[in-house]
C-alpha cells in the first residue's frame, strides 16, 4: 500500500475544458481527489460533462478531442499534460460505455493481449499476464472464445480484462452498467468493489445511483451543466439529491416526495378482455434444427387496454417472442393470430397495420433527410392515401411534440428526440398495438420517466407491449406482466400478482428492487403497484 | 446475409501451411495468370487452383454465395466485352475470324457477327477469372481470422495496416448483425426490398433505409473503437504480436514452388514471347 507521503492517484484542481468548436466550456472549475483504493461515484444526467471529465483524465482531451484546458490534473504526482498517452496508460485505465464498441479483437485472448502488444511487451510475458488477468476476473474459460458470441456481461468482463492487463492503478468506468441486465450489473459492481479492495482507485460514472449504493462508494459527486453541485458522502447525497433526476432507493423517494403533487394521467387504460388483438397458441420456435428451442409452448393473448411488460433476463427469449407477434419470425410449431389472422398467411406490411414495433435504438431505423419524410415512410409503404398520410404524419408529430422539427434531419436531433421520432414513425402507421423493445435503454433517469409518461398519455393505439429486463419499469407502468425465463412464460398476470413471489423472480433471474419491496409492503393500502413518488401518499 | 461468410476448421492440409506461404503462393499465381491469354497455359493454372480448392475441403455450400456473385458479375462483363463488343480486346488478335452466324442490325445497315474466335476468347476469360477466384475465395474460409494481422506483418506490411486486417474480421459479424436488425426494423414499417419491377437506380435508392442506418451506426461506433484503441496505446510504438508463425519445411517448398511458377511464367511471356491468345487451329 501507499505510504502517507506518496502522491495521490488523482488530484483535479480547478479544471475547466472547452471543446474547440464550442463557445461554452463543457466542464467548469472541477476539483476533487481520489485516495488509493477509493470508489468515487460520479452521477449526473446525459450531457452534464461526465464524459468530458473522463477524457481530460485519460488524455483523450486535448490529445484527440481538441480544446482549451485550464486548471491542473495530476496522476500519481505527474501533471497529465506532461505525460504522453503511452505513459498515461501505465497509470490510468478506461472502460468505455459499450463493451461491444471497445472490443477490437475477434477472440478473447487476442483482445486482452491488445494493449500489451501495442506496448511491445515480449510475447511470452504477455501470455503470462493475460492468464493472470483472466484468472483474477474468473473468466479463464472464455480465453479461446470468439468475442462476438459472448453475452453482454461476459463482453464487459473481457473489455475490463483488456484494461486491467495493463496494470493501471486508477480506473475510469464510463456508465459500465448501461448495457447490462440487472443480474450482470450486480455482478459487475461486486467486481469493481473487489478491484478497489485490492488497491485500485475507481472513478465510476453512472446514473443508476441506487444500484451503485450497494457497493458503498466512498464519495459521491453530482454534476449538472458541467459543474459539480454535490460532493460528499452517500448519506448527505440521499438527503439533497433530486429524485426526479437520479434513481434513489424507493423508501427515500417515497419519504421525500411527500409534499409533491403529481399530475394525473390524461389517459387511463382499462383491460377489455372481450377485444382480443393478438394471440399466441402453443408457439414454439427454434432458429436452426440443431439448436435448442428458443421459445417453448407459448400461450397468451393481448387485449385492448393492456399495458403489458414482458419481463425477463437477457437471453430469456423476449425479443424472439415479440418478433413473432409481427411475423418477422414464424413459429416452428403453433400459431400466432394477429387480429384473428394467422401471421403465416400475411405479409409483415399487413401485420404492421395492427402492430407497430419500435426497436431499441433509434439509430437502427432513422434514415430520412427530414423528420417529416421519416414519418411518411411507414404509411407510404402500407399504401395509405396521400391525404391520410399527411393527416397521420401531422398527428404523429404533434403527439411526440416535435412540431418545430418537421424539416430537421432526424440524425441531427438529441438521443431523446430521436427516440421520440422513432416512436412517431411507428405511430404514423396507426397500428393498434404499440410494441417497444427496452423503451428506456440509453436514457437517463429523468428522460426515462418523462418518456414513459408521455407515451402512456398518447392517444391513438389500443394496447402497449414492451419488453424489458428492468423490473422497476414494469412496476411503474404496466398493468400486466408476463414473466419469461428460458424461453417459457413462467407467470402471467397483474404486476402485484406476478411479482409478489420472490422465489418466482429468482427462477426468472430477476433481482428484487427497493421499489418492489416497498410496493409489496404497502400493497394492502395501495391495492396496486405504483412508482416511488406516488407511494409517498401511503407512507 | 454477409454473416454466412466465415472460418471454421476444415482439418485440411492447407490449414497446416503457414498463411504467409499461402498468400505468397496466391500472389505468385495471380501475377502469373494475368500474363497469359493462351488457353493451354491457363489450363495448367486452372488445374493447380482446382487441386488447391479440393485439398482445402471447403464445401460448395459454404462458398456458394461468393461463387454466384463472381460468376454473375464476370458473365455480365464477359458478355458485354467479348460477345457484344470486344473485338479489339487483345490487340486485335481476333479481328476478323470465322463467322458462326451473323445478324443484321436494322437501323445501322450493318451486321453483327459472332465469330468462333469470340467464343474461344470468352472461354479463355472465364478460365482466368475462375482460376483467380478459386485462389482467393478459399482464403477467408480456411484461414484463422486471428492470423491475418501477423501474416501481413510477416509479409512486410506496417503494423497499423496489418492490424487493420484483424479489425476488419472482428467487425464483419457486428455489421452483419446491425444490418439484420435494421432490416427487421424497416420491415416492421412495411418496407419490402423486392417490390415490383425496378431499374437499377430505383433499386439502389430503395436500399437507403437499410444503408443509411447501418453506415451511420458504423461511423458512430468508429469513434468509440478509435478511442478504445488510442487508450490502449495502439500505433504509438512498434508492437509485438502474440500470434506467431514459424515457417516449416513444407512452407519453404510451397514458397519455392510459387516463385518457380512466377519465374517460369515471366520467362515464357517475355523471354520466349509465348502466351498470346490461342485457339485450336491456330499455330
Coordinates of N, CA, C and O in Angstrom, one line a residue, chain A residues 55 58 60 64-65 85-86 89 94 96 98 100-107 109-123 126-127 144 147-148 155 162-163 166 323 326-328 347-349 352 355 357 359 361 363-367 374-375 377-378 380-382 411 425-426 429, chain B residues 7 144-147 163 166-178 180-192 195 205-206 208-214 216-218 220-244 246:
Chain A
X55 N -12.4 12.2 -20.3 CA -11.5 12.4 -21.4 C -10.3 13.2 -20.9 O -9.2 13.0 -21.4
X58 N -8.0 10.8 -18.8 CA -7.3 9.8 -19.6 C -6.5 10.3 -20.8 O -5.9 9.5 -21.5
X60 N -7.5 11.7 -23.6 CA -8.1 11.8 -24.9 C -8.4 13.3 -25.2 O -8.3 13.7 -26.4
X64 N -6.9 14.0 -28.5 CA -7.7 13.6 -29.6 C -8.8 14.6 -29.8 O -9.1 15.1 -30.9
X65 N -9.5 15.0 -28.7 CA -10.6 15.9 -28.7 C -9.9 17.3 -28.4 O -9.6 17.6 -27.2
X85 N 0.3 9.7 -24.0 CA -0.7 8.7 -23.9 C -0.1 7.4 -23.4 O -0.7 6.6 -22.6
X86 N 1.1 7.1 -23.9 CA 1.8 5.9 -23.6 C 2.1 5.8 -22.1 O 1.9 4.8 -21.5
X89 N -1.1 5.7 -19.9 CA -1.8 4.4 -19.9 C -1.2 3.4 -18.9 O -1.9 2.5 -18.5
X94 N -9.2 3.0 -18.8 CA -10.6 3.5 -19.0 C -11.4 2.4 -19.7 O -11.1 1.7 -20.6
X96 N -14.9 2.0 -21.5 CA -15.9 2.8 -22.2 C -17.3 2.2 -22.0 O -17.4 1.0 -21.6
X98 N -19.9 1.1 -24.0 CA -20.5 0.0 -24.7 C -19.4 -1.0 -24.9 O -18.5 -0.8 -25.8
X100 N -19.3 -3.7 -26.6 CA -19.3 -4.1 -28.0 C -18.4 -3.2 -28.8 O -17.9 -3.6 -29.8
X101 N -18.4 -1.9 -28.5 CA -17.6 -1.0 -29.3 C -16.2 -0.7 -28.8 O -15.6 0.2 -29.2
X102 N -15.7 -1.5 -27.8 CA -14.3 -1.3 -27.5 C -13.5 -2.6 -27.6 O -12.3 -2.6 -27.4
X103 N -14.2 -3.7 -27.9 CA -13.5 -4.9 -28.1 C -13.0 -4.9 -29.6 O -13.8 -4.8 -30.5
X104 N -11.7 -5.0 -29.8 CA -11.2 -4.8 -31.1 C -10.7 -6.1 -31.7 O -10.4 -6.2 -32.9
X105 N -10.7 -7.2 -30.9 CA -10.2 -8.4 -31.5 C -11.3 -9.5 -31.6 O -12.3 -9.4 -30.9
X106 N -11.1 -10.4 -32.5 CA -12.1 -11.4 -32.7 C -12.2 -12.5 -31.7 O -13.1 -13.2 -31.5
X107 N -11.1 -12.7 -30.9 CA -11.0 -13.7 -29.9 C -10.6 -13.1 -28.5 O -9.8 -12.1 -28.5
X109 N -8.5 -14.0 -26.0 CA -7.1 -13.9 -25.7 C -6.5 -12.8 -26.4 O -5.7 -12.0 -25.9
X110 N -6.8 -12.6 -27.7 CA -6.2 -11.5 -28.5 C -6.7 -10.2 -28.1 O -5.9 -9.2 -28.1
X111 N -7.9 -10.1 -27.6 CA -8.5 -8.8 -27.1 C -7.7 -8.4 -25.9 O -7.3 -7.3 -25.7
X112 N -7.6 -9.3 -24.9 CA -6.9 -9.0 -23.7 C -5.5 -8.6 -23.9 O -4.9 -7.7 -23.2
X113 N -4.8 -9.2 -24.9 CA -3.4 -9.0 -25.1 C -3.2 -7.7 -25.9 O -2.0 -7.2 -25.9
X114 N -4.2 -7.1 -26.5 CA -4.1 -6.0 -27.4 C -3.2 -4.9 -26.9 O -2.2 -4.4 -27.5
X115 N -3.5 -4.4 -25.7 CA -2.8 -3.3 -25.1 C -1.3 -3.6 -24.9 O -0.4 -2.7 -25.2
X116 N -1.0 -4.8 -24.4 CA 0.4 -5.1 -24.2 C 1.1 -5.3 -25.5 O 2.3 -5.0 -25.6
X117 N 0.5 -5.8 -26.5 CA 1.1 -5.9 -27.8 C 1.5 -4.5 -28.3 O 2.6 -4.3 -28.8
X118 N 0.6 -3.6 -28.1 CA 0.9 -2.2 -28.5 C 2.0 -1.6 -27.8 O 2.7 -0.7 -28.3
X119 N 2.3 -2.1 -26.5 CA 3.4 -1.6 -25.7 C 4.7 -2.3 -26.1 O 5.7 -2.0 -25.6
X120 N 4.5 -3.3 -27.0 CA 5.7 -4.0 -27.4 C 6.3 -5.0 -26.4 O 7.4 -5.4 -26.5
X121 N 5.4 -5.4 -25.5 CA 5.9 -6.4 -24.4 C 6.1 -7.7 -25.2 O 5.4 -8.1 -26.1
X122 N 7.2 -8.4 -24.7 CA 7.5 -9.7 -25.4 C 6.3 -10.7 -25.2 O 5.6 -10.7 -24.2
X123 N 6.2 -11.5 -26.2 CA 5.0 -12.4 -26.4 C 4.8 -13.3 -25.2 O 3.7 -13.3 -24.6
X126 N 3.4 -11.4 -22.3 CA 2.0 -11.1 -22.5 C 1.1 -12.2 -22.1 O 0.2 -12.1 -21.4
X127 N 1.5 -13.4 -22.6 CA 0.6 -14.6 -22.4 C 0.5 -14.8 -20.9 O -0.6 -15.1 -20.4
X144 N -10.4 -18.8 -25.2 CA -10.3 -19.1 -26.7 C -11.7 -18.8 -27.4 O -11.8 -19.2 -28.5
X147 N -15.1 -13.2 -29.4 CA -15.7 -12.1 -28.6 C -17.1 -11.8 -29.1 O -18.0 -11.4 -28.2
X148 N -17.4 -12.0 -30.3 CA -18.8 -11.6 -30.9 C -19.8 -12.5 -30.2 O -21.0 -12.0 -30.0
X155 N -18.9 -9.9 -22.2 CA -18.2 -8.9 -23.0 C -17.5 -7.9 -22.2 O -16.4 -7.5 -22.4
X162 N -9.0 -6.5 -20.7 CA -8.1 -5.8 -21.6 C -7.5 -4.5 -21.1 O -6.5 -4.1 -21.5
X163 N -8.3 -3.9 -20.1 CA -7.8 -2.7 -19.5 C -6.9 -3.0 -18.3 O -5.8 -2.5 -18.1
X166 N -3.1 -4.1 -18.3 CA -2.0 -3.1 -18.4 C -1.7 -2.5 -17.1 O -0.9 -1.6 -16.9
X323 N -40.8 -10.7 -32.0 CA -40.7 -10.8 -33.4 C -41.7 -11.7 -34.1 O -42.1 -11.5 -35.2
X326 N -45.2 -9.9 -34.9 CA -45.2 -9.1 -36.2 C -45.0 -10.0 -37.4 O -45.1 -9.6 -38.5
X327 N -44.6 -11.3 -37.2 CA -44.4 -12.1 -38.3 C -43.0 -12.0 -38.8 O -42.7 -12.5 -39.9
X328 N -42.1 -11.3 -38.1 CA -40.7 -11.2 -38.6 C -40.1 -12.6 -38.4 O -39.2 -13.0 -39.2
X347 N -48.3 -10.8 -44.9 CA -47.0 -10.2 -45.0 C -46.8 -9.3 -43.8 O -47.7 -8.9 -43.1
X348 N -45.5 -8.9 -43.6 CA -45.2 -8.1 -42.4 C -45.8 -6.7 -42.6 O -46.3 -6.1 -41.7
X349 N -45.9 -6.3 -43.9 CA -46.5 -5.0 -44.1 C -48.0 -5.0 -43.7 O -48.5 -4.1 -43.1
X352 N -48.2 -4.9 -39.9 CA -47.9 -3.6 -39.4 C -49.1 -2.7 -39.2 O -49.1 -1.7 -38.5
X355 N -49.9 -4.0 -35.6 CA -48.9 -3.9 -34.6 C -47.7 -3.1 -35.0 O -47.1 -3.3 -36.1
X357 N -43.9 -1.8 -34.3 CA -42.7 -2.3 -33.5 C -41.6 -1.2 -33.4 O -41.1 -0.9 -34.5
X359 N -38.0 -0.4 -32.4 CA -36.8 -1.1 -32.0 C -36.0 -0.3 -30.9 O -36.3 0.9 -30.7
X361 N -32.9 0.9 -30.4 CA -32.0 2.1 -30.7 C -32.6 2.8 -31.9 O -32.7 2.3 -33.0
X363 N -31.1 4.9 -33.8 CA -30.2 4.9 -35.0 C -30.3 3.7 -35.8 O -29.7 3.7 -36.9
X364 N -30.9 2.6 -35.3 CA -31.1 1.4 -36.2 C -32.1 1.6 -37.2 O -32.2 0.8 -38.2
X365 N -33.0 2.7 -37.1 CA -34.0 2.8 -38.1 C -34.1 4.2 -38.8 O -34.7 4.3 -39.9
X366 N -33.6 5.2 -38.2 CA -33.7 6.5 -38.8 C -32.8 6.7 -40.0 O -31.7 6.4 -40.0
X367 N -33.4 7.2 -41.1 CA -32.6 7.3 -42.3 C -33.0 8.5 -43.2 O -32.2 8.9 -44.0
X374 N -39.3 10.9 -42.6 CA -39.1 9.7 -41.8 C -40.5 9.2 -41.4 O -40.7 8.0 -41.5
X375 N -41.4 10.1 -41.0 CA -42.7 9.6 -40.6 C -43.6 9.2 -41.7 O -44.5 8.4 -41.5
X377 N -42.5 7.4 -44.3 CA -42.1 6.2 -44.8 C -43.0 5.0 -44.5 O -43.4 4.3 -45.4
X378 N -43.4 4.8 -43.2 CA -44.3 3.7 -42.8 C -45.6 3.7 -43.6 O -45.9 2.8 -44.3
X380 N -46.6 5.2 -46.2 CA -46.4 5.1 -47.6 C -46.2 3.6 -48.0 O -46.9 3.1 -48.9
X381 N -45.4 2.9 -47.2 CA -45.2 1.5 -47.5 C -46.5 0.7 -47.4 O -46.7 -0.3 -48.0
X382 N -47.3 1.1 -46.4 CA -48.6 0.4 -46.2 C -49.6 0.8 -47.2 O -50.8 0.3 -47.2
X411 N -31.2 12.6 -37.7 CA -29.9 12.3 -37.1 C -29.2 13.5 -36.4 O -28.2 13.3 -35.7
X425 N -42.6 7.6 -35.9 CA -42.6 7.0 -37.2 C -43.3 5.6 -37.2 O -43.7 5.1 -38.3
X426 N -43.6 5.1 -36.1 CA -44.4 3.9 -36.0 C -45.9 4.3 -35.7 O -46.8 3.8 -36.3
X429 N -48.3 5.0 -38.6 CA -48.9 3.9 -39.3 C -50.2 3.5 -38.7 O -50.9 2.7 -39.2
Chain B
X7 N -14.9 -18.5 -41.1 CA -13.9 -19.5 -41.0 C -14.4 -20.6 -40.0 O -15.0 -20.3 -39.0
X144 N -7.5 -18.9 -40.2 CA -7.9 -18.5 -38.9 C -7.9 -16.9 -38.8 O -6.8 -16.3 -39.1
X145 N -9.0 -16.3 -38.5 CA -9.0 -14.8 -38.6 C -8.0 -14.2 -37.6 O -7.6 -13.0 -37.8
X146 N -7.6 -14.9 -36.6 CA -6.6 -14.3 -35.7 C -5.3 -14.1 -36.3 O -4.4 -13.4 -35.8
X147 N -5.0 -14.8 -37.5 CA -3.7 -14.8 -38.1 C -3.5 -13.7 -39.1 O -2.4 -13.5 -39.6
X163 N -2.7 -4.6 -38.7 CA -3.8 -4.8 -37.7 C -5.2 -4.5 -38.2 O -6.2 -5.1 -37.8
X166 N -7.0 -7.6 -39.0 CA -7.7 -8.2 -37.8 C -9.0 -7.5 -37.5 O -10.0 -8.1 -37.2
X167 N -8.9 -6.2 -37.5 CA -10.0 -5.4 -37.1 C -11.2 -5.6 -38.0 O -12.4 -5.7 -37.6
X168 N -10.9 -5.7 -39.3 CA -12.0 -6.0 -40.3 C -12.7 -7.3 -40.0 O -13.9 -7.3 -40.0
X169 N -12.0 -8.3 -39.7 CA -12.6 -9.6 -39.4 C -13.4 -9.6 -38.1 O -14.4 -10.2 -37.9
X170 N -12.9 -8.8 -37.2 CA -13.6 -8.6 -35.9 C -15.0 -8.0 -36.2 O -16.0 -8.4 -35.6
X171 N -15.1 -7.0 -37.1 CA -16.3 -6.3 -37.2 C -17.3 -6.8 -38.3 O -18.4 -6.3 -38.4
X172 N -16.9 -7.7 -39.1 CA -17.8 -8.3 -40.1 C -19.1 -8.8 -39.4 O -20.2 -8.4 -39.8
X173 N -19.0 -9.7 -38.4 CA -20.2 -10.2 -37.8 C -21.1 -9.1 -37.2 O -22.3 -9.1 -37.2
X174 N -20.4 -8.0 -36.6 CA -21.2 -6.9 -36.0 C -22.0 -6.2 -37.0 O -23.1 -5.9 -36.8
X175 N -21.3 -5.9 -38.1 CA -22.0 -5.1 -39.2 C -23.1 -6.0 -39.7 O -24.2 -5.5 -40.0
X176 N -22.9 -7.3 -39.9 CA -23.9 -8.2 -40.4 C -25.1 -8.2 -39.5 O -26.3 -8.1 -39.9
X177 N -24.9 -8.2 -38.2 CA -26.0 -8.2 -37.2 C -26.7 -6.9 -37.3 O -27.9 -6.8 -37.3
X178 N -26.0 -5.7 -37.3 CA -26.6 -4.4 -37.4 C -27.5 -4.4 -38.6 O -28.6 -3.8 -38.6
X180 N -29.0 -6.8 -40.1 CA -30.2 -7.6 -39.9 C -31.2 -6.9 -39.0 O -32.4 -7.0 -39.2
X181 N -30.7 -6.2 -38.0 CA -31.6 -5.5 -37.1 C -32.3 -4.4 -37.8 O -33.5 -4.2 -37.7
X182 N -31.6 -3.7 -38.6 CA -32.1 -2.6 -39.4 C -33.2 -3.1 -40.4 O -34.2 -2.5 -40.6
X183 N -32.8 -4.2 -41.0 CA -33.7 -4.8 -42.0 C -35.1 -5.1 -41.3 O -36.1 -4.8 -41.8
X184 N -35.0 -5.7 -40.1 CA -36.2 -6.1 -39.4 C -37.0 -4.8 -39.0 O -38.2 -4.7 -39.1
X185 N -36.2 -3.8 -38.5 CA -36.9 -2.5 -38.1 C -37.6 -1.9 -39.3 O -38.7 -1.4 -39.1
X186 N -37.0 -1.9 -40.4 CA -37.7 -1.3 -41.6 C -38.8 -2.2 -42.1 O -39.8 -1.7 -42.6
X187 N -38.6 -3.5 -42.1 CA -39.7 -4.4 -42.5 C -40.9 -4.2 -41.6 O -42.1 -4.2 -42.0
X188 N -40.7 -3.9 -40.3 CA -41.8 -3.6 -39.3 C -42.5 -2.3 -39.7 O -43.6 -2.1 -39.3
X189 N -41.8 -1.5 -40.6 CA -42.5 -0.3 -41.1 C -43.0 -0.5 -42.5 O -43.2 0.4 -43.2
X190 N -43.2 -1.8 -42.9 CA -43.8 -2.1 -44.2 C -42.8 -2.1 -45.3 O -43.3 -2.2 -46.5
X191 N -41.6 -2.0 -45.1 CA -40.6 -1.9 -46.1 C -40.4 -3.3 -46.7 O -40.2 -4.3 -46.0
X192 N -40.4 -3.4 -48.1 CA -40.1 -4.6 -48.8 C -39.0 -4.4 -49.8 O -39.1 -3.5 -50.6
X195 N -40.0 -5.0 -54.3 CA -41.4 -4.7 -54.5 C -41.5 -4.2 -56.0 O -41.1 -3.2 -56.4
X205 N -31.7 3.3 -54.7 CA -32.4 4.3 -53.9 C -33.2 3.6 -52.8 O -33.3 4.0 -51.7
X206 N -33.8 2.4 -53.2 CA -34.6 1.7 -52.3 C -33.8 1.1 -51.1 O -34.4 0.7 -50.1
X208 N -31.7 2.8 -49.4 CA -31.3 3.8 -48.5 C -31.8 3.6 -47.0 O -31.0 3.7 -46.1
X209 N -33.1 3.1 -46.8 CA -33.5 2.8 -45.5 C -32.7 1.8 -44.7 O -32.6 1.7 -43.5
X210 N -31.9 1.0 -45.5 CA -31.1 0.0 -44.9 C -29.6 0.5 -44.7 O -29.0 0.4 -43.7
X211 N -29.2 1.1 -45.8 CA -27.8 1.5 -45.8 C -27.5 2.7 -44.9 O -26.4 2.8 -44.3
X212 N -28.4 3.7 -44.9 CA -28.1 4.9 -44.0 C -27.9 4.5 -42.6 O -26.9 4.9 -42.0
X213 N -28.9 3.8 -41.9 CA -28.7 3.5 -40.5 C -27.4 2.6 -40.3 O -26.7 2.9 -39.3
X214 N -27.2 1.6 -41.1 CA -26.0 0.8 -40.9 C -24.8 1.6 -41.0 O -23.8 1.5 -40.2
X216 N -24.4 4.9 -40.6 CA -24.4 5.8 -39.5 C -23.9 5.1 -38.2 O -23.0 5.6 -37.5
X217 N -24.4 4.0 -38.0 CA -24.0 3.2 -36.8 C -22.6 2.9 -36.8 O -21.9 3.0 -35.8
X218 N -22.1 2.5 -38.0 CA -20.7 2.2 -38.1 C -19.8 3.4 -37.8 O -18.8 3.3 -37.2
X220 N -20.6 6.0 -36.0 CA -20.7 6.3 -34.6 C -19.8 5.3 -33.8 O -19.1 5.7 -32.9
X221 N -19.9 4.1 -34.1 CA -19.1 3.0 -33.4 C -17.6 3.3 -33.7 O -16.8 3.1 -32.8
X222 N -17.3 3.8 -34.8 CA -15.9 4.0 -35.2 C -15.2 5.0 -34.2 O -14.1 4.7 -33.9
X223 N -16.0 6.0 -33.7 CA -15.3 6.9 -32.8 C -15.0 6.2 -31.5 O -13.9 6.3 -31.0
X224 N -15.9 5.4 -31.0 CA -15.6 4.6 -29.8 C -14.4 3.7 -30.0 O -13.6 3.5 -29.1
X225 N -14.5 3.0 -31.1 CA -13.4 2.0 -31.4 C -12.0 2.7 -31.4 O -11.1 2.2 -30.8
X226 N -12.0 3.8 -32.1 CA -10.8 4.6 -32.2 C -10.3 5.0 -30.8 O -9.1 4.9 -30.5
X227 N -11.2 5.5 -30.0 CA -10.9 5.9 -28.6 C -10.3 4.7 -27.9 O -9.3 4.8 -27.2
X228 N -11.0 3.6 -27.9 CA -10.6 2.4 -27.2 C -9.2 2.0 -27.6 O -8.4 1.5 -26.8
X229 N -8.9 2.1 -28.9 CA -7.6 1.7 -29.4 C -6.5 2.7 -28.9 O -5.4 2.4 -28.5
X230 N -6.8 4.0 -29.0 CA -5.9 5.0 -28.6 C -5.6 4.8 -27.1 O -4.4 4.9 -26.7
X231 N -6.6 4.6 -26.3 CA -6.4 4.4 -24.8 C -5.6 3.2 -24.5 O -5.0 3.1 -23.4
X232 N -5.5 2.3 -25.4 CA -4.7 1.1 -25.2 C -3.4 1.2 -26.1 O -2.9 0.2 -26.5
X233 N -3.0 2.5 -26.4 CA -1.7 2.8 -27.0 C -1.5 2.2 -28.4 O -0.4 1.9 -28.8
X234 N -2.5 2.0 -29.2 CA -2.3 1.5 -30.5 C -1.6 2.4 -31.4 O -1.9 3.6 -31.4
X235 N -0.5 1.9 -32.0 CA 0.2 2.7 -33.0 C 1.2 3.7 -32.4 O 1.7 4.6 -33.1
X236 N 1.4 3.6 -31.1 CA 2.3 4.6 -30.5 C 3.8 4.1 -30.6 O 4.7 4.9 -30.6
X237 N 4.0 2.8 -30.7 CA 5.3 2.3 -30.9 C 5.2 1.0 -31.6 O 4.1 0.5 -31.9
X238 N 6.4 0.4 -31.9 CA 6.4 -0.9 -32.6 C 5.8 -1.9 -31.7 O 6.1 -2.1 -30.6
X239 N 4.8 -2.6 -32.3 CA 4.0 -3.5 -31.4 C 4.6 -5.0 -31.5 O 5.3 -5.3 -32.5
X240 N 4.2 -5.8 -30.5 CA 4.6 -7.2 -30.6 C 3.3 -7.9 -30.9 O 2.2 -7.4 -30.9
X241 N 3.4 -9.2 -31.3 CA 2.2 -10.0 -31.7 C 2.1 -11.2 -30.9 O 3.1 -12.0 -30.9
X242 N 1.0 -11.6 -30.3 CA 1.0 -12.8 -29.5 C 0.9 -14.0 -30.4 O 1.3 -15.1 -30.1
X243 N 0.2 -13.8 -31.6 CA 0.2 -14.9 -32.5 C 1.5 -15.0 -33.2 O 2.0 -13.9 -33.6
X244 N 2.1 -16.1 -33.3 CA 3.4 -16.1 -34.0 C 3.4 -17.3 -35.0 O 2.7 -18.3 -34.8
X246 N 5.7 -19.8 -37.7 CA 7.0 -20.4 -37.9 C 7.0 -21.1 -39.3 O 6.2 -22.0 -39.4

